[in-house]
Coordinates of N, CA and C and ligand atoms in Angstrom, one line a residue:
M1 N -131.8 -138.2 -88.3 CA -131.2 -137.4 -89.5 C -129.7 -137.9 -89.3
S2 N -129.0 -138.4 -90.4 CA -127.5 -138.7 -90.3 C -126.7 -137.5 -90.2
N3 N -125.6 -137.9 -89.6 CA -124.7 -136.7 -89.5 C -123.6 -136.7 -90.4
P4 N -123.5 -135.6 -91.3 CA -122.6 -135.6 -92.3 C -121.1 -135.4 -91.9
L5 N -121.0 -135.1 -90.6 CA -119.5 -134.8 -89.9 C -119.2 -136.1 -89.2
Q6 N -120.1 -137.0 -89.1 CA -119.7 -138.2 -88.6 C -118.4 -139.0 -89.1
G7 N -117.6 -139.3 -88.3 CA -116.4 -140.1 -89.2 C -115.1 -139.2 -89.3
A8 N -115.1 -137.9 -88.8 CA -114.0 -137.1 -88.9 C -112.9 -137.7 -88.2
Q9 N -111.8 -137.6 -88.8 CA -110.4 -138.3 -88.1 C -109.4 -137.3 -88.2
F10 N -108.5 -137.2 -87.0 CA -107.4 -136.6 -86.9 C -106.4 -136.7 -88.2
V11 N -105.9 -135.8 -88.8 CA -104.8 -135.9 -89.8 C -103.5 -135.6 -89.2
L12 N -103.5 -134.3 -88.9 CA -102.2 -133.9 -88.5 C -102.2 -132.5 -87.7
A13 N -101.2 -132.2 -86.9 CA -101.1 -130.9 -86.4 C -100.0 -130.1 -86.8
A14 N -100.2 -128.8 -87.1 CA -99.2 -128.0 -87.7 C -99.0 -126.7 -87.1
H15 N -97.6 -126.3 -87.2 CA -97.3 -125.3 -86.6 C -97.1 -124.1 -87.6
R16 N -97.1 -124.1 -88.8 CA -97.1 -123.3 -90.1 C -98.2 -123.8 -91.1
I17 N -98.6 -122.8 -91.8 CA -99.7 -123.4 -93.0 C -98.9 -124.0 -93.9
S18 N -97.7 -124.0 -94.2 CA -96.9 -125.0 -95.0 C -97.0 -126.2 -94.6
Q19 N -97.3 -126.5 -93.4 CA -97.3 -128.1 -93.0 C -98.7 -128.6 -93.0
L20 N -99.8 -127.8 -93.3 CA -101.2 -128.3 -93.5 C -101.2 -129.2 -94.7
P21 N -102.2 -130.1 -94.7 CA -102.5 -130.9 -95.9 C -102.5 -130.2 -97.0
A22 N -102.3 -130.8 -98.4 CA -102.2 -130.2 -99.8 C -103.4 -129.2 -99.8
D23 N -103.3 -128.1 -100.4 CA -104.3 -127.1 -100.5 C -105.3 -127.5 -101.7
Q24 N -105.9 -128.5 -101.4 CA -106.9 -129.0 -102.6 C -108.3 -129.3 -101.7
G25 N -109.3 -129.5 -102.5 CA -110.6 -130.0 -101.8 C -111.1 -128.6 -101.2
A26 N -111.6 -129.0 -100.3 CA -112.6 -127.9 -99.4 C -112.5 -128.2 -98.0
E27 N -112.2 -127.0 -97.2 CA -112.2 -127.2 -95.7 C -112.7 -125.8 -95.2
V28 N -113.2 -126.3 -93.9 CA -113.9 -125.0 -93.1 C -113.0 -125.1 -91.8
A29 N -112.6 -123.7 -91.5 CA -111.9 -123.6 -90.2 C -112.7 -123.1 -88.9
F30 N -112.1 -123.6 -88.1 CA -112.9 -123.3 -86.6 C -111.9 -122.3 -85.8
A31 N -112.5 -121.1 -85.4 CA -111.6 -120.2 -84.5 C -112.5 -119.9 -83.4
G32 N -111.9 -119.5 -82.2 CA -112.4 -119.1 -81.2 C -111.3 -118.8 -79.9
R33 N -111.8 -117.9 -79.1 CA -110.9 -117.7 -77.9 C -110.6 -118.7 -77.0
S34 N -109.5 -119.1 -76.5 CA -109.3 -120.3 -75.7 C -110.5 -120.3 -74.6
N35 N -110.9 -121.4 -74.4 CA -112.0 -121.6 -73.4 C -113.4 -121.1 -73.8
A36 N -113.5 -120.9 -75.0 CA -114.9 -120.4 -75.6 C -115.7 -121.6 -75.9
G37 N -115.1 -122.8 -76.0 CA -115.9 -124.0 -76.2 C -115.6 -124.8 -77.4
K38 N -114.3 -124.3 -78.3 CA -114.3 -124.9 -79.6 C -114.3 -126.3 -79.6
S39 N -113.5 -126.8 -78.7 CA -113.1 -128.5 -78.8 C -114.5 -129.0 -78.5
S40 N -115.1 -128.5 -77.6 CA -116.4 -129.3 -77.1 C -117.4 -129.0 -78.6
A41 N -117.3 -128.1 -79.3 CA -118.2 -127.9 -80.2 C -117.8 -128.8 -81.6
L42 N -116.4 -128.8 -81.8 CA -116.1 -129.8 -82.8 C -116.4 -131.2 -82.3
N43 N -116.3 -131.6 -81.2 CA -116.6 -132.9 -80.7 C -118.1 -133.1 -81.0
A44 N -118.9 -132.3 -80.5 CA -120.4 -132.3 -80.6 C -121.1 -132.2 -82.2
L45 N -120.2 -131.5 -83.0 CA -120.5 -131.6 -84.3 C -120.3 -132.8 -85.0
T46 N -118.9 -133.4 -84.7 CA -118.7 -134.7 -85.4 C -119.2 -136.0 -84.6
N47 N -119.8 -135.7 -83.4 CA -120.3 -136.8 -82.6 C -119.2 -137.6 -82.3
H48 N -118.0 -137.0 -81.8 CA -116.8 -137.8 -81.5 C -116.2 -137.4 -80.3
K49 N -116.4 -137.9 -79.1 CA -116.1 -137.0 -77.7 C -114.5 -136.6 -77.6
G50 N -113.8 -137.5 -78.2 CA -112.4 -137.3 -78.0 C -111.6 -136.6 -79.2
L51 N -112.4 -136.3 -80.1 CA -111.8 -135.6 -81.3 C -110.9 -134.5 -81.2
A52 N -111.3 -133.4 -80.7 CA -110.6 -132.2 -80.5 C -109.5 -132.4 -79.3
R53 N -109.9 -133.2 -78.5 CA -109.1 -133.4 -77.3 C -107.8 -134.2 -77.6
T54 N -107.9 -135.2 -78.8 CA -106.7 -136.0 -79.1 C -105.8 -134.9 -79.4
S55 N -106.1 -134.0 -80.0 CA -105.1 -132.8 -80.7 C -104.6 -131.9 -79.4
K56 N -105.1 -132.0 -78.2 CA -104.8 -131.2 -77.2 C -103.9 -131.8 -76.1
T57 N -103.1 -132.8 -76.5 CA -102.1 -133.3 -75.9 C -101.0 -132.4 -75.5
P58 N -100.4 -132.2 -74.5 CA -99.5 -131.2 -74.1 C -98.4 -131.0 -75.3
G59 N -98.0 -129.9 -75.7 CA -97.2 -129.5 -76.7 C -97.9 -129.4 -78.1
R60 N -99.3 -129.6 -78.2 CA -99.9 -129.5 -79.2 C -100.8 -128.4 -79.3
T61 N -101.1 -128.0 -78.1 CA -102.0 -127.1 -77.7 C -102.1 -125.7 -78.6
Q62 N -100.9 -125.4 -79.0 CA -100.8 -124.1 -79.9 C -100.5 -124.5 -81.3
Q63 N -101.3 -125.4 -81.9 CA -101.1 -125.8 -83.3 C -102.5 -125.9 -84.1
M64 N -102.3 -125.7 -85.5 CA -103.4 -125.7 -86.1 C -103.6 -127.3 -86.5
V65 N -104.9 -127.7 -86.3 CA -105.3 -129.3 -86.3 C -105.9 -129.6 -87.7
A66 N -105.8 -130.3 -88.5 CA -106.4 -130.7 -89.6 C -107.3 -132.1 -89.2
F67 N -108.6 -132.2 -89.4 CA -109.4 -133.3 -89.4 C -110.0 -133.7 -90.8
S68 N -109.8 -134.8 -91.2 CA -110.5 -135.2 -92.5 C -111.9 -135.8 -92.3
L69 N -112.8 -135.4 -93.2 CA -114.2 -136.0 -93.2 C -114.3 -137.1 -94.2
P70 N -115.1 -138.1 -94.0 CA -115.4 -139.3 -94.8 C -115.7 -138.9 -96.1
P71 N -115.4 -139.7 -97.2 CA -115.8 -139.2 -98.6 C -117.5 -139.0 -98.6
H72 N -117.7 -138.1 -99.4 CA -119.0 -137.5 -99.7 C -119.5 -137.4 -101.0
R73 N -120.9 -137.4 -101.3 CA -121.3 -137.3 -102.6 C -122.1 -136.0 -102.6
D74 N -121.9 -135.2 -103.8 CA -122.6 -134.0 -103.9 C -124.0 -134.2 -104.1
A75 N -124.9 -133.1 -104.5 CA -126.3 -133.2 -104.5 C -126.5 -133.9 -106.1
Q76 N -125.8 -134.0 -106.8 CA -125.7 -134.8 -108.2 C -125.1 -136.2 -108.1
E77 N -124.7 -136.7 -106.8 CA -124.2 -137.8 -106.3 C -123.0 -138.0 -107.1
R78 N -122.3 -136.8 -107.4 CA -120.8 -137.1 -107.8 C -120.0 -137.0 -106.5
P79 N -118.8 -137.8 -106.6 CA -117.9 -137.7 -105.4 C -117.5 -136.4 -105.1
A80 N -117.7 -136.0 -103.9 CA -117.2 -134.6 -103.5 C -115.6 -134.6 -103.3
P81 N -114.9 -133.5 -103.3 CA -113.4 -133.5 -103.1 C -113.2 -133.6 -101.7
D82 N -112.0 -133.8 -101.5 CA -111.5 -133.9 -100.1 C -112.0 -132.9 -99.2
L83 N -112.4 -133.3 -98.2 CA -113.3 -132.4 -97.3 C -112.4 -132.4 -95.8
R84 N -112.2 -131.2 -95.2 CA -111.7 -131.0 -93.9 C -112.1 -130.2 -93.0
L85 N -112.0 -130.4 -91.8 CA -112.3 -129.1 -90.8 C -110.7 -128.9 -90.3
I86 N -110.3 -127.5 -90.0 CA -109.2 -127.1 -89.5 C -109.5 -126.4 -88.2
D87 N -108.9 -127.0 -87.3 CA -109.1 -126.3 -85.7 C -107.9 -125.1 -85.6
L88 N -108.2 -123.9 -85.8 CA -107.3 -122.9 -85.4 C -106.8 -122.7 -83.9
P89 N -105.7 -122.3 -83.6 CA -105.4 -122.1 -82.3 C -106.0 -120.6 -81.8
G90 N -106.5 -120.7 -80.5 CA -107.1 -119.6 -79.8 C -106.1 -118.6 -79.4
Y91 N -105.4 -117.7 -80.1 CA -104.3 -116.9 -79.4 C -104.8 -115.8 -78.8
G92 N -106.3 -115.6 -78.6 CA -106.6 -114.2 -78.1 C -106.5 -114.4 -76.5
Y93 N -105.9 -115.4 -75.9 CA -106.1 -115.8 -74.5 C -104.7 -115.0 -74.0
A94 N -105.1 -114.4 -72.8 CA -104.0 -113.5 -72.1 C -102.9 -114.6 -71.6
K95 N -103.1 -115.8 -71.5 CA -102.2 -116.4 -70.8 C -101.2 -117.1 -72.0
V96 N -101.4 -116.8 -73.3 CA -100.5 -117.3 -74.3 C -99.4 -116.0 -74.4
P97 N -98.1 -116.6 -74.4 CA -97.1 -115.5 -74.4 C -97.3 -114.7 -75.6
L98 N -96.7 -113.5 -75.5 CA -96.9 -112.2 -76.4 C -96.5 -112.8 -78.0
D99 N -95.3 -113.5 -77.8 CA -94.5 -113.8 -79.0 C -95.3 -115.1 -79.8
M100 N -95.9 -115.7 -79.0 CA -96.8 -116.9 -79.6 C -98.1 -116.3 -80.1
R101 N -98.6 -115.4 -79.4 CA -99.8 -114.7 -80.1 C -99.5 -114.1 -81.3
E102 N -98.3 -113.5 -81.2 CA -97.9 -112.7 -82.6 C -97.8 -113.7 -83.8
H103 N -97.1 -114.7 -83.4 CA -96.9 -115.8 -84.5 C -98.1 -116.4 -85.0
W104 N -99.3 -116.6 -84.1 CA -100.5 -117.0 -84.6 C -101.2 -116.1 -85.2
K105 N -101.1 -114.8 -85.0 CA -101.9 -113.8 -85.4 C -101.4 -113.9 -87.2
Q106 N -100.1 -113.7 -87.1 CA -99.7 -113.7 -88.5 C -99.9 -115.0 -89.5
E107 N -99.8 -116.0 -88.7 CA -99.9 -117.3 -89.5 C -101.5 -117.6 -89.9
I108 N -102.4 -117.3 -88.8 CA -103.7 -117.1 -89.1 C -104.2 -116.2 -90.3
D109 N -103.6 -115.1 -90.0 CA -103.8 -114.0 -91.3 C -103.3 -114.5 -92.5
A110 N -102.3 -115.1 -92.6 CA -101.8 -115.8 -93.7 C -102.7 -116.9 -94.3
Y111 N -103.0 -117.6 -93.3 CA -104.1 -118.9 -93.8 C -105.2 -118.2 -94.2
L112 N -106.0 -117.4 -93.7 CA -107.3 -116.9 -93.9 C -107.1 -116.1 -95.3
H113 N -106.0 -115.6 -95.7 CA -105.9 -114.7 -96.9 C -105.6 -115.7 -98.0
Q114 N -104.6 -116.7 -97.7 CA -104.1 -117.5 -99.0 C -104.7 -118.9 -99.2
R115 N -105.3 -119.5 -98.2 CA -105.6 -120.9 -98.5 C -106.7 -121.0 -99.4
R116 N -106.4 -121.5 -100.4 CA -107.5 -121.7 -101.7 C -108.5 -122.7 -101.3
S117 N -108.4 -123.7 -100.5 CA -109.4 -124.6 -100.5 C -110.4 -124.2 -99.1
L118 N -110.0 -123.2 -98.6 CA -110.6 -122.7 -97.3 C -112.1 -122.0 -97.9
R119 N -113.3 -122.6 -97.4 CA -114.6 -122.1 -97.9 C -115.3 -121.1 -96.8
G120 N -114.8 -121.4 -95.6 CA -115.6 -120.7 -94.7 C -115.1 -120.8 -93.2
L121 N -115.4 -119.9 -92.4 CA -114.9 -119.9 -90.9 C -116.1 -120.0 -90.1
V122 N -116.0 -120.9 -89.1 CA -116.9 -121.0 -88.0 C -116.3 -120.5 -86.9
L123 N -116.9 -119.3 -86.1 CA -116.4 -118.6 -85.1 C -117.2 -119.1 -84.0
I124 N -116.5 -119.6 -83.0 CA -117.1 -119.9 -81.6 C -116.9 -118.8 -80.5
V125 N -118.0 -118.4 -80.2 CA -118.1 -117.3 -79.2 C -119.0 -117.6 -78.0
D126 N -118.5 -117.4 -76.9 CA -119.2 -117.6 -75.5 C -120.3 -116.7 -75.5
I127 N -121.6 -117.2 -75.6 CA -122.9 -116.3 -75.7 C -122.9 -115.2 -74.6
R128 N -122.2 -115.4 -73.4 CA -122.3 -114.6 -72.3 C -121.2 -113.4 -72.5
H129 N -120.2 -113.6 -73.5 CA -119.1 -112.6 -73.6 C -119.0 -112.5 -75.3
P130 N -120.0 -111.8 -75.8 CA -119.7 -111.8 -77.4 C -119.0 -110.5 -77.9
L131 N -118.1 -111.1 -79.0 CA -117.2 -110.2 -79.7 C -116.1 -109.5 -78.9
K132 N -115.1 -110.3 -78.4 CA -114.1 -109.6 -77.9 C -112.9 -109.3 -79.0
E133 N -112.0 -108.8 -78.7 CA -111.0 -108.5 -79.5 C -110.6 -109.5 -80.6
F134 N -110.4 -110.5 -80.2 CA -110.1 -111.9 -81.1 C -111.0 -112.0 -82.0
D135 N -112.4 -112.1 -81.5 CA -113.6 -112.2 -82.5 C -113.8 -111.1 -83.5
R136 N -113.4 -110.0 -83.0 CA -113.5 -108.9 -84.0 C -112.4 -108.9 -85.2
L137 N -111.4 -109.3 -84.8 CA -110.2 -109.6 -85.8 C -110.7 -110.6 -86.7
M138 N -111.2 -111.8 -86.3 CA -111.5 -112.7 -87.2 C -112.7 -112.3 -88.1
L139 N -113.5 -111.6 -87.8 CA -114.7 -111.1 -88.5 C -114.0 -110.1 -89.6
Q140 N -113.1 -109.2 -89.1 CA -112.4 -108.4 -89.8 C -111.6 -109.2 -91.0
F141 N -111.1 -110.2 -90.6 CA -110.2 -111.0 -91.6 C -111.2 -111.6 -92.6
C142 N -112.4 -111.9 -92.1 CA -113.4 -112.4 -93.1 C -114.0 -111.5 -94.0
F143 N -114.0 -110.4 -93.5 CA -114.9 -109.2 -94.3 C -113.8 -108.9 -95.3
D144 N -112.5 -108.8 -95.0 CA -111.3 -108.4 -95.8 C -111.2 -109.5 -96.9
T145 N -111.4 -110.7 -96.7 CA -111.1 -111.7 -97.7 C -112.4 -112.3 -98.2
Q146 N -113.5 -111.6 -97.9 CA -115.0 -112.0 -98.4 C -115.0 -113.5 -98.1
L147 N -114.7 -113.9 -96.9 CA -115.0 -115.3 -96.4 C -116.1 -115.5 -95.8
P148 N -117.0 -116.5 -95.9 CA -118.3 -116.5 -95.4 C -118.0 -116.8 -93.8
C149 N -118.6 -116.3 -92.9 CA -118.5 -116.6 -91.4 C -119.6 -116.9 -90.8
H150 N -119.6 -118.1 -89.9 CA -120.8 -118.4 -89.2 C -120.5 -118.5 -87.8
V151 N -121.2 -117.7 -87.0 CA -120.8 -117.6 -85.6 C -121.8 -118.6 -84.7
L152 N -121.1 -119.5 -84.0 CA -121.8 -120.3 -83.0 C -121.7 -119.5 -81.6
L153 N -122.9 -119.1 -81.0 CA -123.1 -118.5 -79.7 C -123.2 -119.7 -78.8
T154 N -122.0 -120.2 -78.3 CA -122.1 -121.4 -77.6 C -122.2 -121.1 -76.1
K155 N -122.4 -122.2 -75.2 CA -122.7 -122.4 -73.9 C -124.0 -121.7 -73.5
A156 N -125.0 -121.7 -74.6 CA -126.4 -121.2 -74.3 C -127.1 -121.9 -73.1
D157 N -126.7 -123.1 -72.7 CA -127.3 -123.6 -71.6 C -127.1 -122.9 -70.3
K158 N -126.0 -122.0 -70.4 CA -125.7 -121.2 -69.1 C -126.6 -120.0 -69.0
I159 N -127.4 -119.6 -69.8 CA -128.4 -118.5 -69.7 C -129.9 -119.0 -70.1
S160 N -130.8 -118.2 -70.0 CA -132.2 -118.6 -70.3 C -132.3 -118.4 -71.7
R161 N -133.5 -119.2 -72.3 CA -133.8 -119.3 -73.7 C -134.0 -117.7 -74.0
G162 N -134.8 -116.9 -73.3 CA -135.0 -115.6 -73.5 C -133.7 -114.8 -73.9
Q163 N -132.8 -115.0 -72.7 CA -131.5 -114.3 -72.9 C -130.6 -114.7 -74.0
A164 N -130.6 -116.1 -74.4 CA -130.0 -116.4 -75.6 C -130.5 -115.7 -77.0
A165 N -132.0 -115.7 -77.0 CA -132.6 -115.1 -78.0 C -132.3 -113.7 -78.2
Q166 N -132.3 -113.0 -77.1 CA -131.8 -111.6 -77.1 C -130.3 -111.5 -77.6
A167 N -129.4 -112.2 -77.1 CA -127.9 -112.2 -77.5 C -127.7 -112.3 -78.9
L168 N -128.8 -113.3 -79.6 CA -128.4 -113.7 -80.9 C -129.0 -112.3 -81.6
A169 N -130.0 -111.8 -81.3 CA -130.6 -110.6 -82.1 C -129.7 -109.4 -81.9
A170 N -129.1 -109.3 -80.8 CA -128.2 -108.3 -80.7 C -127.0 -108.4 -81.5
L171 N -126.5 -109.7 -81.7 CA -125.3 -109.8 -82.7 C -125.6 -109.6 -84.1
R172 N -126.8 -110.0 -84.5 CA -127.1 -109.9 -85.8 C -127.4 -108.3 -86.2
K173 N -127.9 -107.5 -85.2 CA -128.2 -106.1 -85.3 C -126.8 -105.5 -85.7
Q174 N -125.7 -105.9 -84.8 CA -124.4 -105.4 -84.7 C -123.8 -105.7 -86.2
F175 N -124.0 -106.9 -86.8 CA -123.6 -107.4 -88.0 C -124.1 -106.3 -89.1
A176 N -125.4 -106.0 -89.0 CA -126.2 -105.2 -90.0 C -125.5 -103.9 -90.0
A177 N -125.2 -103.5 -88.6 CA -124.9 -102.1 -88.5 C -123.6 -102.0 -89.0
E178 N -122.7 -102.8 -88.8 CA -121.2 -102.8 -89.3 C -121.0 -103.4 -90.7
N179 N -122.4 -103.7 -91.4 CA -122.2 -104.2 -92.8 C -121.5 -105.5 -92.7
L180 N -121.3 -106.4 -91.9 CA -120.7 -107.6 -92.0 C -121.7 -108.7 -92.4
S181 N -121.2 -109.6 -93.3 CA -122.4 -110.5 -93.7 C -122.4 -111.8 -93.1
A182 N -121.8 -111.7 -91.9 CA -121.7 -113.1 -91.1 C -123.2 -113.7 -90.8
T183 N -123.3 -115.0 -90.6 CA -124.5 -115.5 -90.0 C -124.1 -115.9 -88.5
A184 N -125.3 -116.1 -87.9 CA -125.0 -116.6 -86.3 C -126.3 -117.5 -86.0
Q185 N -126.0 -118.3 -84.8 CA -126.9 -119.0 -84.2 C -126.6 -119.3 -82.7
V186 N -127.6 -119.7 -81.9 CA -127.4 -120.2 -80.6 C -127.0 -121.6 -80.6
F187 N -126.1 -121.9 -79.5 CA -125.4 -123.3 -79.8 C -125.2 -123.5 -78.3
S188 N -125.1 -125.0 -78.2 CA -124.6 -125.6 -76.7 C -124.2 -127.0 -76.9
S189 N -122.9 -127.1 -76.7 CA -122.4 -128.5 -76.8 C -123.0 -129.4 -75.7
S190 N -123.2 -129.0 -74.4 CA -123.6 -129.6 -73.3 C -125.3 -130.1 -73.5
A191 N -125.9 -129.1 -74.0 CA -127.4 -129.4 -74.0 C -127.7 -129.9 -75.5
G192 N -126.9 -129.9 -76.4 CA -127.1 -130.2 -78.0 C -127.9 -129.3 -78.6
T193 N -128.1 -127.9 -78.0 CA -128.9 -126.9 -78.8 C -128.1 -126.5 -80.1
G194 N -128.7 -126.4 -81.2 CA -128.1 -126.0 -82.3 C -127.4 -126.7 -83.2
V195 N -127.1 -128.0 -82.7 CA -126.0 -128.9 -83.3 C -126.4 -129.5 -84.6
E196 N -127.7 -129.6 -84.9 CA -128.1 -130.0 -86.3 C -128.0 -128.7 -87.3
E197 N -128.4 -127.7 -86.9 CA -128.3 -126.3 -87.6 C -126.9 -125.9 -87.8
A198 N -126.0 -126.2 -86.8 CA -124.5 -126.0 -87.1 C -124.0 -126.9 -88.1
R199 N -124.3 -128.2 -87.9 CA -123.8 -129.1 -88.9 C -124.2 -128.9 -90.4
Q200 N -125.5 -128.2 -90.6 CA -126.0 -127.9 -91.8 C -125.1 -126.7 -92.3
A201 N -124.9 -125.8 -91.4 CA -124.0 -124.7 -91.6 C -122.6 -124.9 -92.2
V202 N -122.0 -125.8 -91.6 CA -120.6 -126.5 -92.0 C -120.7 -127.0 -93.4
M203 N -121.9 -127.8 -93.7 CA -121.9 -128.4 -94.9 C -122.2 -127.4 -96.0
D204 N -122.9 -126.5 -95.7 CA -123.2 -125.4 -96.6 C -121.9 -124.5 -96.8
L205 N -121.1 -124.5 -95.9 CA -119.8 -123.8 -96.1 C -119.0 -124.5 -97.0
L206 N -118.9 -125.9 -96.7 CA -118.0 -126.6 -97.5 C -118.6 -126.7 -99.0
A207 N -119.6 -126.4 -99.2 CA -120.4 -126.7 -100.6 C -120.1 -125.3 -101.4
Q208 N -119.7 -124.3 -100.8 CA -119.5 -123.0 -101.4 C -118.7 -123.1 -102.5
P209 N -118.9 -122.5 -103.5 CA -118.2 -122.6 -105.0 C -116.7 -122.0 -104.4
R210 N -115.7 -122.5 -105.2 CA -114.5 -121.8 -104.7 C -114.2 -120.6 -105.8
E211 N -114.0 -119.5 -105.1 CA -113.7 -118.2 -105.8 C -112.6 -117.9 -106.3
G212 N -111.6 -119.1 -106.5 CA -110.3 -118.8 -107.1 C -109.5 -118.0 -106.0
A213 N -108.8 -117.1 -106.3 CA -108.0 -116.4 -105.3 C -109.1 -115.3 -104.7
R214 N -109.4 -115.6 -103.5 CA -110.3 -114.4 -103.0 C -109.5 -113.0 -102.9
Q215 N -110.1 -112.0 -103.3 CA -109.6 -110.8 -103.5 C -109.8 -109.9 -102.1
D216 N -108.8 -109.3 -101.9 CA -109.0 -108.5 -100.5 C -109.9 -107.3 -100.8
R217 N -110.7 -107.0 -100.1 CA -111.6 -105.8 -100.3 C -110.7 -104.6 -100.0
E218 N -111.2 -103.5 -100.7 CA -110.7 -102.1 -100.4 C -111.3 -101.9 -99.2
R219 N -110.3 -101.5 -98.1 CA -110.8 -101.1 -96.9 C -111.4 -99.7 -97.0
Ligands
LIG301 P1 -111.6 -124.6 -76.2 O1 -110.5 -124.0 -75.4 O2 -112.4 -123.4 -76.8 O3 -111.5 -125.6 -77.0 O4 -113.0 -124.9 -74.9 P2 -113.5 -126.3 -74.4 O5 -114.1 -126.9 -75.7 O6 -112.1 -127.1 -74.1 O7 -114.3 -125.8 -73.4 C1 -113.9 -125.1 -72.3 C2 -114.8 -125.2 -71.0 O8 -116.0 -125.0 -71.2 C3 -114.8 -126.8 -70.7 O9 -114.7 -126.8 -69.2 C4 -116.1 -127.2 -71.3 O10 -116.6 -128.2 -70.5 C5 -116.9 -126.0 -71.1 N1 -117.9 -125.9 -72.1 C6 -117.7 -125.8 -73.5 N2 -118.7 -125.9 -74.1 C7 -120.0 -125.8 -73.2 C8 -121.3 -125.6 -73.4 O11 -122.0 -125.7 -74.2 N3 -122.0 -125.6 -72.1 C9 -121.4 -125.5 -71.1 N4 -122.1 -125.2 -70.0 N5 -120.0 -125.8 -70.8 C10 -119.3 -125.9 -72.0

C-alpha cells in the first residue's frame, strides 16, 4: 500500500505560533512528552529516517516544527489543500527549565485553541507509562476545543502483545469513563506495529471538515 505521508519535508521551526506557516489548508499536530518516541513515530509514519531528527539539531529542540506533505487529491480527485504535520515541543519533561515549560504551555494552549487549519492531534504516549500530567493536559485541551485526538501507545515492542492489548483496553475504558472521545491504538516505530493504521488515522484527521472557529466547551 502506498504511504500517503511519504515525501514529507521540513518547512520551518518556530518559537511562536505567529511564525508558523500561513494558517490555511489542513494540519495535524503531534505532541508527546520528551522521550515518548515522537520523533521516531514521525519518521516511521513518513518513512523518512532523518525527518524529525533534522529539526532536532541543538538550539532547535524546543521549537514547533512544520513539515509539508506532498500535494494530494481528495476522494473526488480534486486537489486537496496544503497539508502539514506540526511537531509540538514536549515540554512535560522535568529537565526543561520551568520558564521554558511555561512558555510552551501557553504557546501550545494558544495554538490548539486558535489555529484554524488544525484538524486533529496525535498524542504519542509510551505504552508503559500512560497518561502522565502532560498527556492529560493535551487531552483536556482537545476536549475543551472539540479537537479530535488519536493516541499512539508507542514502544509496544517493549512489552508482550497481551500486555499491549490490556493497556489499550484500559486506556479506552478510561476515555469512556471520563467522557473523552479520543481514539487510540498500539504502535511501535521499531517493530513497525500499527504504522499503517496510524497513517490512516492521520489522513482521516486531515480530511476532517473545518469547523470554522472551534468553540470552547462549557467546562
Ligand atoms: P522524542 O523525544 O519523543 O522525540 O523521542 P525519540 O523518538 O527521540 O525516542 C526516544 C528514545 O526511545 C530513543 O532512544 C528511541 O530509539 C526510543 N524509541 C522510540 N520509539 C521506540 C519504539 O517504538 N520502540 C523502542 N524499543 N524504542 C523506541
